Amino acid sequence: MSDVRKELNFCKKVKVDVLGVVENMATFKASAQKVNFEKGGEDVTDEVRKVLEEKFGPDLLLQSDIFAPSGLGVSGMCTKFSVDHMGKVNLDPNLLKCCEDGVGYTETCKGKKESEEG
């Protein structure tokens, strides 16, 4: 976020209007069926997945913030600089796959959830 603050300061100094800020890699979502679980160095994936599926069904998504917010976070920074916080873009493994395959993300992954690979 410090890079964005520096850029916002620069834009303010040279009188360049900023439309807003989009928070990139805000969160990571994954199917509970694609995540591994560990306790004390021991793999407990099968046991945890079984309990989660029994309790919540097969479509449970796990979500994690990638970076802990510093200070007031992106929204607070946007308020301080009087720019709009235009939203968040989650970390999506499909984006990397599309880049590696040389195909367009919006065409290939249209309508897919972040947790759906391929």
Coordinates of N, CA, C and O in Angstrom, one line a residue:
M1 N 0.8 -1.2 0.0 CA 0.0 0.0 0.0 C 0.9 1.3 0.0 O 0.4 2.3 -0.5
S2 N 2.1 1.1 0.5 CA 2.9 2.3 0.5 C 3.2 2.8 -0.9 O 3.3 4.1 -1.1
D3 N 3.3 1.9 -1.9 CA 3.6 2.4 -3.3 C 2.4 3.2 -3.8 O 2.5 4.2 -4.5
V4 N 1.2 2.7 -3.4 CA 0.0 3.5 -3.8 C -0.1 4.8 -3.2 O -0.4 5.8 -3.8
R5 N 0.3 4.9 -1.9 CA 0.3 6.2 -1.2 C 1.3 7.2 -1.9 O 1.0 8.3 -2.1
K6 N 2.5 6.6 -2.2 CA 3.5 7.5 -2.9 C 2.9 8.0 -4.3 O 3.1 9.1 -4.6
E7 N 2.3 7.1 -5.0 CA 1.7 7.5 -6.3 C 0.6 8.5 -6.1 O 0.5 9.4 -6.9
L8 N -0.2 8.3 -5.1 CA -1.3 9.3 -4.9 C -0.7 10.7 -4.5 O -1.2 11.7 -5.0
N9 N 0.3 10.7 -3.7 CA 1.0 11.9 -3.4 C 1.6 12.6 -4.6 O 1.5 13.8 -4.8
F10 N 2.2 11.8 -5.5 CA 2.8 12.3 -6.7 C 1.7 12.9 -7.6 O 1.9 14.0 -8.1
C11 N 0.6 12.2 -7.8 CA -0.5 12.7 -8.6 C -1.0 14.0 -8.1 O -1.4 14.9 -8.8
K12 N -1.1 14.1 -6.8 CA -1.6 15.3 -6.1 C -0.7 16.5 -6.4 O -1.1 17.6 -6.8
K13 N 0.6 16.2 -6.3 CA 1.6 17.3 -6.5 C 1.6 17.8 -8.0 O 1.8 19.0 -8.2
V14 N 1.5 16.9 -8.9 CA 1.5 17.3 -10.3 C 0.1 17.5 -10.9 O -0.1 17.7 -12.1
K15 N -0.9 17.6 -10.0 CA -2.3 17.9 -10.3 C -2.9 17.0 -11.4 O -3.5 17.4 -12.3
V16 N -2.6 15.7 -11.2 CA -3.3 14.7 -12.0 C -4.4 14.1 -11.2 O -4.2 13.6 -10.1
D17 N -5.6 14.1 -11.8 CA -6.8 13.6 -11.1 C -6.7 12.0 -11.1 O -6.3 11.4 -12.1
V18 N -7.1 11.5 -10.0 CA -7.1 10.0 -9.8 C -8.6 9.7 -9.7 O -9.3 10.2 -8.9
L19 N -9.1 8.7 -10.6 CA -10.4 8.3 -10.6 C -10.8 7.5 -9.3 O -11.9 7.6 -8.8
G20 N -9.9 6.7 -8.9 CA -10.1 5.9 -7.7 C -9.0 4.8 -7.6 O -8.1 4.7 -8.4
V21 N -9.2 4.0 -6.6 CA -8.2 2.9 -6.3 C -9.0 1.6 -6.3 O -10.1 1.5 -5.7
V22 N -8.4 0.6 -6.9 CA -9.0 -0.8 -6.9 C -8.0 -1.6 -6.1 O -6.8 -1.7 -6.4
E23 N -8.5 -2.3 -5.1 CA -7.6 -3.1 -4.2 C -7.4 -4.4 -4.9 O -8.3 -5.2 -5.2
N24 N -6.1 -4.7 -5.2 CA -5.7 -5.9 -5.9 C -5.3 -7.0 -4.9 O -4.7 -6.7 -3.9
M25 N -5.6 -8.3 -5.2 CA -5.2 -9.4 -4.4 C -5.8 -9.2 -3.0 O -5.1 -9.5 -2.0
A26 N -7.0 -8.8 -2.9 CA -7.6 -8.5 -1.6 C -7.8 -9.8 -0.8 O -7.4 -9.8 0.4
T27 N -8.4 -10.8 -1.4 CA -8.6 -12.0 -0.6 C -8.4 -13.2 -1.6 O -8.3 -13.1 -2.8
F28 N -8.3 -14.4 -0.9 CA -8.1 -15.6 -1.7 C -9.3 -16.5 -1.3 O -9.6 -16.7 -0.1
K29 N -10.0 -17.0 -2.3 CA -11.1 -18.0 -2.0 C -10.7 -19.3 -2.6 O -10.2 -19.4 -3.7
A30 N -11.0 -20.4 -1.9 CA -10.8 -21.7 -2.4 C -11.8 -22.7 -1.9 O -12.3 -22.5 -0.7
S31 N -12.1 -23.7 -2.7 CA -13.0 -24.7 -2.2 C -12.3 -25.5 -1.1 O -11.1 -25.7 -1.1
A32 N -13.1 -25.8 0.0 CA -12.5 -26.5 1.1 C -12.0 -27.9 0.6 O -11.1 -28.5 1.2
Q33 N -12.5 -28.4 -0.5 CA -12.0 -29.6 -1.1 C -10.6 -29.5 -1.8 O -10.0 -30.5 -2.1
K34 N -10.1 -28.3 -1.9 CA -8.8 -28.1 -2.6 C -7.8 -27.6 -1.6 O -6.7 -27.2 -2.0
V35 N -8.1 -27.5 -0.4 CA -7.2 -26.9 0.6 C -6.7 -28.1 1.5 O -7.4 -29.0 1.9
N36 N -5.4 -28.0 1.9 CA -4.8 -29.0 2.8 C -4.8 -28.4 4.2 O -4.7 -27.2 4.4
F37 N -4.9 -29.3 5.2 CA -5.0 -28.9 6.6 C -3.9 -29.6 7.3 O -3.6 -30.8 7.1
E38 N -3.2 -28.9 8.2 CA -2.1 -29.4 9.0 C -2.3 -29.1 10.5 O -2.8 -28.0 10.8
K39 N -2.0 -30.0 11.4 CA -2.0 -29.7 12.8 C -0.7 -30.2 13.4 O -0.5 -31.5 13.3
G40 N 0.1 -29.4 14.0 CA 1.3 -29.8 14.6 C 2.3 -30.6 13.6 O 2.9 -31.5 14.0
G41 N 2.2 -30.1 12.4 CA 3.1 -30.8 11.4 C 2.5 -32.0 10.8 O 3.1 -32.6 9.9
E42 N 1.3 -32.5 11.2 CA 0.7 -33.7 10.8 C -0.4 -33.3 9.8 O -1.2 -32.4 10.0
D43 N -0.5 -34.0 8.7 CA -1.5 -33.8 7.7 C -2.9 -34.3 8.2 O -3.0 -35.5 8.5
V44 N -3.8 -33.5 8.4 CA -5.2 -33.9 8.9 C -6.2 -33.5 7.8 O -7.4 -33.4 8.2
T45 N -5.8 -33.4 6.6 CA -6.7 -33.0 5.5 C -7.9 -33.8 5.4 O -9.1 -33.3 5.3
D46 N -7.8 -35.1 5.3 CA -9.0 -36.0 5.1 C -10.0 -35.8 6.2 O -11.2 -35.8 5.9
E47 N -9.5 -35.8 7.4 CA -10.4 -35.7 8.6 C -11.2 -34.4 8.6 O -12.4 -34.3 8.8
V48 N -10.5 -33.3 8.3 CA -11.1 -32.0 8.3 C -12.1 -31.8 7.2 O -13.2 -31.3 7.3
R49 N -11.7 -32.3 6.0 CA -12.6 -32.2 4.8 C -13.9 -33.0 5.1 O -15.0 -32.5 4.7
K50 N -13.7 -34.2 5.7 CA -14.9 -35.0 6.0 C -15.9 -34.3 6.9 O -17.1 -34.2 6.7
V51 N -15.3 -33.7 8.0 CA -16.2 -32.9 9.0 C -16.8 -31.7 8.3 O -18.0 -31.5 8.5
L52 N -16.0 -31.0 7.5 CA -16.6 -29.8 6.9 C -17.7 -30.2 5.9 O -18.7 -29.5 5.8
E53 N -17.5 -31.2 5.1 CA -18.5 -31.6 4.2 C -19.8 -32.1 4.8 O -20.9 -31.8 4.4
E54 N -19.6 -32.9 5.9 CA -20.8 -33.3 6.7 C -21.6 -32.2 7.2 O -22.8 -32.2 7.2
K55 N -20.9 -31.2 7.7 CA -21.5 -30.0 8.4 C -22.1 -29.0 7.4 O -23.2 -28.5 7.6
F56 N -21.3 -28.7 6.3 CA -21.7 -27.6 5.4 C -21.9 -28.0 3.9 O -22.3 -27.2 3.1
G57 N -21.7 -29.3 3.6 CA -21.9 -29.7 2.2 C -20.6 -29.5 1.4 O -19.6 -28.9 1.9
P58 N -20.6 -29.9 0.1 CA -19.4 -29.9 -0.7 C -19.0 -28.6 -1.3 O -17.9 -28.4 -1.8
D59 N -19.9 -27.6 -1.2 CA -19.6 -26.3 -1.8 C -19.1 -25.2 -0.9 O -19.1 -24.0 -1.2
L60 N -18.5 -25.6 0.2 CA -18.0 -24.7 1.2 C -16.7 -24.0 0.6 O -15.8 -24.6 0.1
L61 N -16.7 -22.7 0.7 CA -15.6 -21.9 0.3 C -14.8 -21.3 1.5 O -15.5 -20.9 2.5
L62 N -13.5 -21.4 1.5 CA -12.7 -20.8 2.5 C -12.2 -19.4 1.9 O -11.9 -19.3 0.8
Q63 N -12.2 -18.4 2.8 CA -11.7 -17.1 2.3 C -10.6 -16.6 3.3 O -10.8 -16.7 4.5
S64 N -9.6 -16.0 2.8 CA -8.5 -15.5 3.6 C -8.0 -14.2 3.0 O -7.9 -14.0 1.8
D65 N -7.8 -13.2 3.9 CA -7.2 -12.0 3.5 C -5.8 -12.2 3.3 O -5.1 -12.9 4.1
I66 N -5.2 -11.8 2.1 CA -3.8 -12.1 1.8 C -2.9 -11.2 2.6 O -1.9 -11.6 3.2
F67 N -3.2 -9.9 2.7 CA -2.4 -9.0 3.4 C -3.2 -8.4 4.6 O -4.3 -7.9 4.4
A68 N -2.7 -8.4 5.8 CA -3.4 -7.7 6.9 C -3.4 -6.2 6.6 O -2.4 -5.6 6.2
P69 N -4.5 -5.6 6.9 CA -4.6 -4.2 6.6 C -3.7 -3.4 7.6 O -3.5 -3.8 8.7
S70 N -3.1 -2.4 7.0 CA -2.2 -1.5 7.9 C -3.0 -0.2 8.1 O -3.6 0.3 7.2
G71 N -3.0 0.2 9.3 CA -3.7 1.5 9.6 C -5.2 1.3 9.4 O -5.8 0.3 9.8
L72 N -5.8 2.2 8.6 CA -7.2 2.1 8.3 C -7.5 1.3 7.0 O -8.6 1.3 6.5
G73 N -6.5 0.7 6.4 CA -6.6 -0.1 5.2 C -6.8 0.8 4.0 O -6.6 2.0 4.0
V74 N -7.2 0.1 2.9 CA -7.4 0.8 1.6 C -8.5 1.9 1.7 O -8.3 3.0 1.2
S75 N -9.6 1.6 2.3 CA -10.7 2.5 2.4 C -10.2 3.8 3.2 O -10.5 4.9 2.8
G76 N -9.5 3.6 4.3 CA -9.0 4.8 5.0 C -8.0 5.6 4.2 O -8.1 6.8 4.2
M77 N -7.1 4.9 3.4 CA -6.2 5.7 2.6 C -7.0 6.5 1.5 O -6.6 7.6 1.2
C78 N -8.0 5.9 0.9 CA -8.8 6.5 -0.1 C -9.5 7.8 0.5 O -9.5 8.8 -0.1
T79 N -10.0 7.6 1.7 CA -10.6 8.8 2.4 C -9.6 9.9 2.6 O -9.9 11.1 2.3
K80 N -8.4 9.5 3.1 CA -7.4 10.5 3.3 C -7.0 11.3 2.1 O -6.8 12.5 2.1
F81 N -7.0 10.6 0.9 CA -6.6 11.2 -0.3 C -7.8 11.7 -1.2 O -7.6 12.2 -2.3
S82 N -9.0 11.6 -0.6 CA -10.2 12.0 -1.3 C -10.4 11.4 -2.7 O -10.7 12.0 -3.7
V83 N -10.1 10.1 -2.8 CA -10.4 9.3 -4.0 C -11.3 8.2 -3.7 O -11.4 7.7 -2.5
D84 N -12.0 7.7 -4.7 CA -13.0 6.6 -4.5 C -12.2 5.3 -4.3 O -11.3 5.0 -5.0
H85 N -12.8 4.5 -3.4 CA -12.3 3.1 -3.3 C -13.3 2.3 -4.2 O -14.5 2.1 -3.8
M86 N -12.8 1.9 -5.3 CA -13.7 1.4 -6.4 C -14.0 -0.1 -6.3 O -14.7 -0.6 -7.1
G87 N -13.4 -0.8 -5.3 CA -13.7 -2.2 -5.2 C -12.4 -3.0 -4.9 O -11.3 -2.5 -4.7
K88 N -12.6 -4.3 -4.9 CA -11.6 -5.3 -4.7 C -11.5 -6.3 -5.8 O -12.6 -6.7 -6.3
V89 N -10.3 -6.7 -6.1 CA -10.1 -7.8 -7.0 C -9.4 -8.9 -6.2 O -8.4 -8.7 -5.7
N90 N -10.1 -10.1 -6.2 CA -9.5 -11.2 -5.4 C -8.4 -11.9 -6.2 O -8.3 -11.8 -7.4
L91 N -7.5 -12.5 -5.4 CA -6.5 -13.4 -6.0 C -7.1 -14.6 -6.6 O -7.9 -15.3 -6.0
D92 N -6.9 -14.7 -7.9 CA -7.6 -15.8 -8.7 C -6.6 -16.6 -9.4 O -6.0 -16.2 -10.3
P93 N -6.5 -17.9 -9.0 CA -5.5 -18.8 -9.7 C -5.8 -19.0 -11.2 O -5.0 -19.3 -12.0
N94 N -7.1 -18.7 -11.6 CA -7.4 -18.8 -13.0 C -6.7 -17.7 -13.9 O -6.4 -18.0 -15.0
L95 N -6.4 -16.6 -13.3 CA -5.7 -15.5 -14.0 C -4.3 -16.0 -14.4 O -3.9 -15.9 -15.5
L96 N -3.6 -16.6 -13.4 CA -2.3 -17.1 -13.7 C -2.3 -18.2 -14.8 O -1.5 -18.2 -15.7
K97 N -3.3 -19.1 -14.7 CA -3.4 -20.2 -15.7 C -3.7 -19.6 -17.0 O -3.1 -20.1 -18.0
C98 N -4.5 -18.6 -17.2 CA -4.8 -18.0 -18.5 C -3.5 -17.4 -19.0 O -3.2 -17.5 -20.2
C99 N -2.8 -16.7 -18.2 CA -1.5 -16.1 -18.6 C -0.5 -17.1 -19.1 O 0.1 -17.0 -20.2
E100 N -0.4 -18.2 -18.4 CA 0.5 -19.3 -18.8 C 0.1 -20.0 -20.1 O 0.9 -20.4 -20.9
D101 N -1.2 -20.1 -20.3 CA -1.8 -20.7 -21.5 C -1.9 -19.8 -22.7 O -2.2 -20.2 -23.8
G102 N -1.7 -18.5 -22.4 CA -1.8 -17.5 -23.5 C -3.2 -17.3 -24.0 O -3.4 -17.0 -25.2
V103 N -4.1 -17.4 -23.1 CA -5.5 -17.1 -23.4 C -6.1 -16.0 -22.6 O -5.6 -15.7 -21.5
G104 N -7.2 -15.4 -23.1 CA -7.8 -14.2 -22.5 C -8.6 -14.7 -21.2 O -9.3 -15.6 -21.3
Y105 N -8.4 -14.0 -20.2 CA -9.0 -14.3 -18.9 C -10.5 -14.1 -19.0 O -11.3 -15.0 -18.6
T106 N -11.0 -13.0 -19.5 CA -12.4 -12.7 -19.5 C -13.2 -13.7 -20.4 O -14.3 -14.0 -20.0
E107 N -12.6 -14.1 -21.5 CA -13.3 -15.0 -22.3 C -13.3 -16.4 -21.7 O -14.2 -17.2 -21.8
T108 N -12.1 -16.9 -21.2 CA -11.9 -18.2 -20.7 C -12.6 -18.5 -19.4 O -13.2 -19.6 -19.2
C109 N -12.6 -17.5 -18.5 CA -13.1 -17.7 -17.2 C -14.4 -17.0 -16.9 O -14.8 -16.8 -15.7
K110 N -15.1 -16.5 -17.9 CA -16.3 -15.8 -17.7 C -17.3 -16.6 -16.9 O -17.6 -17.8 -17.2
G111 N -17.8 -16.1 -15.8 CA -18.7 -16.8 -14.9 C -18.2 -17.8 -13.9 O -18.9 -18.3 -13.1
K112 N -16.9 -18.0 -14.0 CA -16.3 -19.0 -13.0 C -16.0 -18.3 -11.7 O -15.6 -17.1 -11.7
K113 N -16.1 -19.0 -10.7 CA -15.8 -18.5 -9.3 C -14.2 -18.6 -9.2 O -13.6 -19.5 -9.8
E114 N -13.7 -17.8 -8.3 CA -12.2 -17.9 -8.1 C -11.8 -19.3 -7.7 O -10.7 -19.7 -7.9
S115 N -12.7 -20.0 -7.0 CA -12.3 -21.3 -6.5 C -12.4 -22.4 -7.5 O -12.0 -23.5 -7.3
E116 N -12.9 -22.1 -8.7 CA -13.1 -23.1 -9.8 C -11.9 -23.0 -10.7 O -11.7 -22.0 -11.4
E117 N -11.0 -23.9 -10.7 CA -9.8 -23.9 -11.6 C -10.1 -24.5 -12.9 O -11.0 -25.3 -13.1
G118 N -9.3 -24.1 -13.9 CA -9.3 -24.7 -15.2 C -10.2 -24.0 -16.1 O -11.0 -24.1 -16.8

